[in-house]
PDB file of C-alpha atoms in Angstrom:
ATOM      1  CA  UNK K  21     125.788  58.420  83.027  1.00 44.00           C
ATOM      2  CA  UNK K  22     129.724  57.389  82.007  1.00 44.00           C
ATOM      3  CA  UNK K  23     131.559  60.185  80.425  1.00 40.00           C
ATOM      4  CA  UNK K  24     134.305  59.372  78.389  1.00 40.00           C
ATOM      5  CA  UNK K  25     137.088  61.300  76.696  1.00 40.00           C
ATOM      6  CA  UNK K  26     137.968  60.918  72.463  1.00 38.00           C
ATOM      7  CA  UNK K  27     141.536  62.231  71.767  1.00 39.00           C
ATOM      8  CA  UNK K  28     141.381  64.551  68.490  1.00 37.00           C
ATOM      9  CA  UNK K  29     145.063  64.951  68.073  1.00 38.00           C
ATOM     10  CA  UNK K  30     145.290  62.802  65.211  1.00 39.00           C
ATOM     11  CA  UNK K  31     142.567  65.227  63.430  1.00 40.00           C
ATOM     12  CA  UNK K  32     141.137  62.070  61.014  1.00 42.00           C
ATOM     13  CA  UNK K  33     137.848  62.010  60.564  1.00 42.00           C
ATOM     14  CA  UNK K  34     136.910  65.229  61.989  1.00 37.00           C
ATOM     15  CA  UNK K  35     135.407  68.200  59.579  1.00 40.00           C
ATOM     16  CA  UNK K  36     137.694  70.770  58.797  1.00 35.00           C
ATOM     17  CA  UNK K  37     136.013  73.548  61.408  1.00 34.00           C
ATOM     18  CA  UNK K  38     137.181  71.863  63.968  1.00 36.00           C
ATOM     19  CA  UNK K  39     140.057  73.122  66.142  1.00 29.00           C
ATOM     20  CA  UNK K  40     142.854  70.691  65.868  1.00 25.00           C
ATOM     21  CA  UNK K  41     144.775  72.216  68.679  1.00 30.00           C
ATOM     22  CA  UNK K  42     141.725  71.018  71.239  1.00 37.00           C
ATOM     23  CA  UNK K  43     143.076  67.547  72.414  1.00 35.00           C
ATOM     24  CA  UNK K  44     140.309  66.125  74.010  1.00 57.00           C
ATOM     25  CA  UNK K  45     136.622  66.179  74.270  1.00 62.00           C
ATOM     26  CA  UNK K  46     134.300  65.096  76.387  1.00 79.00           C
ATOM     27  CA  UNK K  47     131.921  62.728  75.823  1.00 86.00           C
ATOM     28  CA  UNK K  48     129.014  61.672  77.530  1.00 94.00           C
ATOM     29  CA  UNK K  49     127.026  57.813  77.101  1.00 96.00           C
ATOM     30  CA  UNK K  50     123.638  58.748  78.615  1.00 96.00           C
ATOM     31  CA  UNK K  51     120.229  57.708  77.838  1.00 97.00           C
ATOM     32  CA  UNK K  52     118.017  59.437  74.833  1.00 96.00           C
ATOM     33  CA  UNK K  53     115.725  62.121  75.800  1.00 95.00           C
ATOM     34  CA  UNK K  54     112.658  62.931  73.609  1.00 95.00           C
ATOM     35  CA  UNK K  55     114.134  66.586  72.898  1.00 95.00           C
ATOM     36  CA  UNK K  56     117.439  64.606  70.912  1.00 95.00           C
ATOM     37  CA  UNK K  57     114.783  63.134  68.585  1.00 95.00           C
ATOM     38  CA  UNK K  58     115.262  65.794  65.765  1.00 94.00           C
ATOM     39  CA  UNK K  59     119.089  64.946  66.046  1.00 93.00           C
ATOM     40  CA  UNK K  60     118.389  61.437  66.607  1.00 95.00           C
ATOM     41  CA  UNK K  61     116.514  61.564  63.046  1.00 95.00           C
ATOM     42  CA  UNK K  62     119.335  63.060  61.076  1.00 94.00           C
ATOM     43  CA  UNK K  63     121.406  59.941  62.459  1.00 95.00           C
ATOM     44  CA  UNK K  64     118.888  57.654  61.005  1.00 95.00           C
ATOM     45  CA  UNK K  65     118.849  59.425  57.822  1.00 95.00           C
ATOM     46  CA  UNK K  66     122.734  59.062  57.560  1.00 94.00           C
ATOM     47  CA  UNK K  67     122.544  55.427  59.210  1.00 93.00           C
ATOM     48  CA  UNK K  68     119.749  54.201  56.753  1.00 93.00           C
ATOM     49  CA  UNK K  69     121.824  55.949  53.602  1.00 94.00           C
ATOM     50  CA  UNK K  70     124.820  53.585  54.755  1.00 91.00           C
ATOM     51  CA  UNK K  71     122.866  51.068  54.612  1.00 92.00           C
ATOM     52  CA  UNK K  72     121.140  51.699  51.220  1.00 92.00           C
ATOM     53  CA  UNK K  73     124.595  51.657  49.493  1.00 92.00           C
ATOM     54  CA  UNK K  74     125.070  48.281  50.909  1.00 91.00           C
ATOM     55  CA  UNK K  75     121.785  46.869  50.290  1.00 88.00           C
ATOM     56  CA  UNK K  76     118.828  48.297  47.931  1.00 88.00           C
ATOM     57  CA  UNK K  77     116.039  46.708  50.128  1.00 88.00           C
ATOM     58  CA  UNK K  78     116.951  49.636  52.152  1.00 90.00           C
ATOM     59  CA  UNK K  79     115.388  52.423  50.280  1.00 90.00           C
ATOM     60  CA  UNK K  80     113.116  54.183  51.877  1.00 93.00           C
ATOM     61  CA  UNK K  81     109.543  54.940  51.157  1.00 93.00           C
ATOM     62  CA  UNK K  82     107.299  58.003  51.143  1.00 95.00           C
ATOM     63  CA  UNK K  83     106.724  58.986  55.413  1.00 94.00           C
ATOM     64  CA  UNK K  84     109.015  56.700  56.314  1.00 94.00           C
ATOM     65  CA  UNK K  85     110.828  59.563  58.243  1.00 95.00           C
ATOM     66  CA  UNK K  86     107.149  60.100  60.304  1.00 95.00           C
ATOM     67  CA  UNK K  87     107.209  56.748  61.349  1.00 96.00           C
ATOM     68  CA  UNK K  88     110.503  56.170  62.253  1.00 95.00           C
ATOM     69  CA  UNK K  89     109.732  59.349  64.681  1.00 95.00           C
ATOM     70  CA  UNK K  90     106.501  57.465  65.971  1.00 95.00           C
ATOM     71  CA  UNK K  91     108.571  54.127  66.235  1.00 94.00           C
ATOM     72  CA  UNK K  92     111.081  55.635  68.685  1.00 94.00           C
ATOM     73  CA  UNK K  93     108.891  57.942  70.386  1.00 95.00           C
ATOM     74  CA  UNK K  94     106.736  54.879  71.292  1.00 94.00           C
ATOM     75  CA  UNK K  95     110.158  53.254  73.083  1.00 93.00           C
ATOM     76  CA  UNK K  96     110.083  56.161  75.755  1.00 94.00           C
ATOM     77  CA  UNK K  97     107.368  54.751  77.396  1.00 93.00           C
ATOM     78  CA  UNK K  98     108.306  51.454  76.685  1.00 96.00           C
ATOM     79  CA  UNK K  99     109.946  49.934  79.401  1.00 96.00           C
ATOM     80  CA  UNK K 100     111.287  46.900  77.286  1.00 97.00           C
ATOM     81  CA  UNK K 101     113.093  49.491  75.729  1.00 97.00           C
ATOM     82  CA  UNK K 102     116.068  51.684  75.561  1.00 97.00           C
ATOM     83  CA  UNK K 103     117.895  53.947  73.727  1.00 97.00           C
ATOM     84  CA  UNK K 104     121.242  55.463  74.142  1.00 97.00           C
ATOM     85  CA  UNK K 105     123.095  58.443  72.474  1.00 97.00           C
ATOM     86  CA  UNK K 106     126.624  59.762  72.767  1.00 96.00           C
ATOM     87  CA  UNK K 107     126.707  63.337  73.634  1.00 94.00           C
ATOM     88  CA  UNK K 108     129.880  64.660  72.485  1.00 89.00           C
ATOM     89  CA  UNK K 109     130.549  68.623  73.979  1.00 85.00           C
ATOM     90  CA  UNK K 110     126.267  69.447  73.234  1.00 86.00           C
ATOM     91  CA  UNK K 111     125.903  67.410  69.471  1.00 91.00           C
ATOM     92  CA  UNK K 112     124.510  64.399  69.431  1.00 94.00           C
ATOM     93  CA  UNK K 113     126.995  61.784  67.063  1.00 96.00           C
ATOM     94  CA  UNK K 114     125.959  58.514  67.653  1.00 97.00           C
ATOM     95  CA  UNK K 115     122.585  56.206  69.259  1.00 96.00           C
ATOM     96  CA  UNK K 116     122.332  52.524  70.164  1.00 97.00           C
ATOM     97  CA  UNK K 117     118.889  51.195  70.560  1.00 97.00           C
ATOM     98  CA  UNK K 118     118.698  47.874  73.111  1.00 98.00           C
ATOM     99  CA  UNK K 119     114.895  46.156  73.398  1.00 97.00           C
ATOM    100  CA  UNK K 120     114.155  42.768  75.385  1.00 98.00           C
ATOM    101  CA  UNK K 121     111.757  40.669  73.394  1.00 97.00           C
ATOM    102  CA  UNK K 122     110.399  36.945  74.550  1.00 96.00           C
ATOM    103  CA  UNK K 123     111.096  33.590  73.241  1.00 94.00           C
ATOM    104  CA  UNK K 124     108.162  31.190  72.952  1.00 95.00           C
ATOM    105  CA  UNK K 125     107.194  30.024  75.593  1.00 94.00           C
ATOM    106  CA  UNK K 126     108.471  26.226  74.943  1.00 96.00           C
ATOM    107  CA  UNK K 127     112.393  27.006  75.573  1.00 93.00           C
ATOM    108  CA  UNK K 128     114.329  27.199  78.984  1.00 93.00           C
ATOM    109  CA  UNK K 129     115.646  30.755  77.453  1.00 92.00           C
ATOM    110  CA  UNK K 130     112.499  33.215  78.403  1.00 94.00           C
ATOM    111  CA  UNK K 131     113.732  36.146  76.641  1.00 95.00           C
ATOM    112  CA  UNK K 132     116.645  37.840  75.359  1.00 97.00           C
ATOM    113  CA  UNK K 133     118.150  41.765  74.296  1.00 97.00           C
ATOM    114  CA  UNK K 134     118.219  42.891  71.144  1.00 97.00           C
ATOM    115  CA  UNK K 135     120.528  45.146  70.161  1.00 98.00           C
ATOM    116  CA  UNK K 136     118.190  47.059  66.901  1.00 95.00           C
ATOM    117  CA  UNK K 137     120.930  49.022  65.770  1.00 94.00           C
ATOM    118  CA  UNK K 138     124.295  51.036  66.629  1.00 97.00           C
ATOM    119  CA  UNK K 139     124.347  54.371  64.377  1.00 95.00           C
ATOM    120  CA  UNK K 140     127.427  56.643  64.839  1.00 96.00           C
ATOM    121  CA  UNK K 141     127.880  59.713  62.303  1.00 94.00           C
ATOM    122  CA  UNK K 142     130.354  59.664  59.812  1.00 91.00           C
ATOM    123  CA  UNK K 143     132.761  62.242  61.339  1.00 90.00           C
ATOM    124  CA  UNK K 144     133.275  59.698  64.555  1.00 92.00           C
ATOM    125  CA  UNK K 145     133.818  56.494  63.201  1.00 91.00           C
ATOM    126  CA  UNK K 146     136.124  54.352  64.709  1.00 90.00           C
ATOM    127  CA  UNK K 147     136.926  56.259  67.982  1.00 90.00           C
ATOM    128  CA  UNK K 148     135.679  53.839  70.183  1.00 92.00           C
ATOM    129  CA  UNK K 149     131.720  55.334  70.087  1.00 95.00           C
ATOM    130  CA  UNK K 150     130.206  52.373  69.267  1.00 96.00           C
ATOM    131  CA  UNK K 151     131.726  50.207  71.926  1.00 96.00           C
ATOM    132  CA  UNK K 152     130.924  52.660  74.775  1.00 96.00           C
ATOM    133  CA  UNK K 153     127.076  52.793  73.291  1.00 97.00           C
ATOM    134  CA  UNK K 154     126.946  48.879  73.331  1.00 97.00           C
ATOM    135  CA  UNK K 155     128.752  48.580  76.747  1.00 97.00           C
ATOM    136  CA  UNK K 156     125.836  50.992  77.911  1.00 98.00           C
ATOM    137  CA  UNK K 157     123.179  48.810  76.046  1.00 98.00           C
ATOM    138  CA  UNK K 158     124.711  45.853  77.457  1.00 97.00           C
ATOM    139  CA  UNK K 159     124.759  47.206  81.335  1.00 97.00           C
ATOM    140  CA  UNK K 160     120.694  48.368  80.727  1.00 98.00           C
ATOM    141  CA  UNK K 161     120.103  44.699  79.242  1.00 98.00           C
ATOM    142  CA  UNK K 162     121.619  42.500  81.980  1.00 97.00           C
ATOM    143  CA  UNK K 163     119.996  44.891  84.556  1.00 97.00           C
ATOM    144  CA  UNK K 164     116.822  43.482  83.306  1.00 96.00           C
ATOM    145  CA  UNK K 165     118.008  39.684  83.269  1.00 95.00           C
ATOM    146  CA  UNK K 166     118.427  38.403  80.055  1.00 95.00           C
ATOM    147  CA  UNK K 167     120.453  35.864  79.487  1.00 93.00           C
ATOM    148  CA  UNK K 168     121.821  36.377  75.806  1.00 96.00           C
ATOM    149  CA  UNK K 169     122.339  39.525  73.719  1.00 98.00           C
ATOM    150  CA  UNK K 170     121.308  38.775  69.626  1.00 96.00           C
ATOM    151  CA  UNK K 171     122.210  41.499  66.510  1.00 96.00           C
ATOM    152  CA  UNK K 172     120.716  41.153  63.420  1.00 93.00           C
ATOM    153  CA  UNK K 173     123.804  42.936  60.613  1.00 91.00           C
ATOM    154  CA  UNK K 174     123.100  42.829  57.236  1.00 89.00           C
ATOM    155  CA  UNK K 175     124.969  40.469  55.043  1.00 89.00           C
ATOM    156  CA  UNK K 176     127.469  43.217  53.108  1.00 90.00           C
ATOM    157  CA  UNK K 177     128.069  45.317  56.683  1.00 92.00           C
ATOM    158  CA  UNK K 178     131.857  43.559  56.640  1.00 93.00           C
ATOM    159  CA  UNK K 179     132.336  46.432  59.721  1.00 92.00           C
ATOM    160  CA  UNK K 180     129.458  45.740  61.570  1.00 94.00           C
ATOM    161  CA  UNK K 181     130.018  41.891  61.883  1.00 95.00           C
ATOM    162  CA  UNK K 182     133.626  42.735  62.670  1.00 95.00           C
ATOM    163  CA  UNK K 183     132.881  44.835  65.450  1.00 96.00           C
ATOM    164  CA  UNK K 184     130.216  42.682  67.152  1.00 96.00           C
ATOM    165  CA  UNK K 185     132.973  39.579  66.576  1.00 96.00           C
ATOM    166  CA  UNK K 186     135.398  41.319  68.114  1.00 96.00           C
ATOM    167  CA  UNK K 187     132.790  41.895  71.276  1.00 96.00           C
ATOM    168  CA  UNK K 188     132.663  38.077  71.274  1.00 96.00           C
ATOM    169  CA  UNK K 189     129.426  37.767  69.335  1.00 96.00           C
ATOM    170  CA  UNK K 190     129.067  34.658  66.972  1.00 95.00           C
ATOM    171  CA  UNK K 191     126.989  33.251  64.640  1.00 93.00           C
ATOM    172  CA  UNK K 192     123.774  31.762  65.247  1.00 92.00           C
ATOM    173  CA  UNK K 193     121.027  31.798  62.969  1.00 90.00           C
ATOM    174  CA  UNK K 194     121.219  32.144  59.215  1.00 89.00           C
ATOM    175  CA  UNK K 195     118.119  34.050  57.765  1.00 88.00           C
ATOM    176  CA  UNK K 196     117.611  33.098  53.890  1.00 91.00           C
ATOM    177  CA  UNK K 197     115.141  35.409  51.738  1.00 88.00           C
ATOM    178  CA  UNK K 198     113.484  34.719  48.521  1.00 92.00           C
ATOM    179  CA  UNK K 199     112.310  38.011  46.804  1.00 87.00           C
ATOM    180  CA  UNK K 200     109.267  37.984  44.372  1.00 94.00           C
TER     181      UNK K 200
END
């Protein structure tokens, strides 16, 4: 568990309830429990509509909601699997999801993490959420020996790619798509 503190003086970004005249809050990186899922969903909903507005392959279809609750459900129990969620004072505002898949077995590299995605909510964006989520993900992942960390960031996500650059991430693999 790392607890961490987010300094609200500045007020940006925060809804208009809040009280300005609290300095600090606490925050706590710990991992996801199966009683944050219905929170954990509405983060999804919000991360997914981010990512429709950048991308129309995005949209989502009918149930995809139900299976999205199945898909993480399934990586409580999967110990190739974690995911992460920044507590801030009781709400949930942000996940990180880390997995360790396998190579083929013809390269020297046996497997690697996976970072599947980094989701914080609008109102805490760019307070440093994101970093402590992926330092967490990180720590989990090189507790369980891999080698090498990958992201997949869609093409138009200029702040994604910017943040995992900044983390010292580079570019690797190009994936090309043809649509029919």
């Amino acid at each position: 568990m790392h607890r961490h503190w987010i300094d609200r003086s500045a007020g940006e970004g925060f809804p208009d309830h809040v009280c300005l005249a609290e300095l600090k809050l606490e925050m706590e990186i710990r991992k996801a429990h199966r009683s944050d899922l219905p929170r954990l969903t509405g983060l999804w909903l919000e991360f997914m509509e981010y990512h429709r507005r950048l991308d129309p392959d995005y949209e989502l279809e009918e149930g995809a909601i139900d299976r999205w609750v199945e898909y993480v459900t399934s990586k409580f129990d999967d110990e190739s699997a974690q995911l992460f969620v920044a507590d801030c004072d009781g709400k949930l505002v942000a996940y990180a999801g880390a997995v360790i898949r396998d190579y083929p077995p013809v390269f020297t590299l046996k497997n690697f993490g996976c970072i599947e995605e980094i989701a914080v909510s609008r109102d805490h964006r760019r307070k440093g959420i994101a970093g402590q989520l992926f330092n967490a993900a990180e720590e989990w992942l090189l507790s369980n020996n891999v080698e090498r960390i990958e992201v997949s960031i869609d093409f138009a996500n200029d702040a994604s790619q910017g943040f995992f650059r900044d983390l010292g991430f580079r570019d690797h693999v190009v994936r090309l798509i043809r649509t029919y």
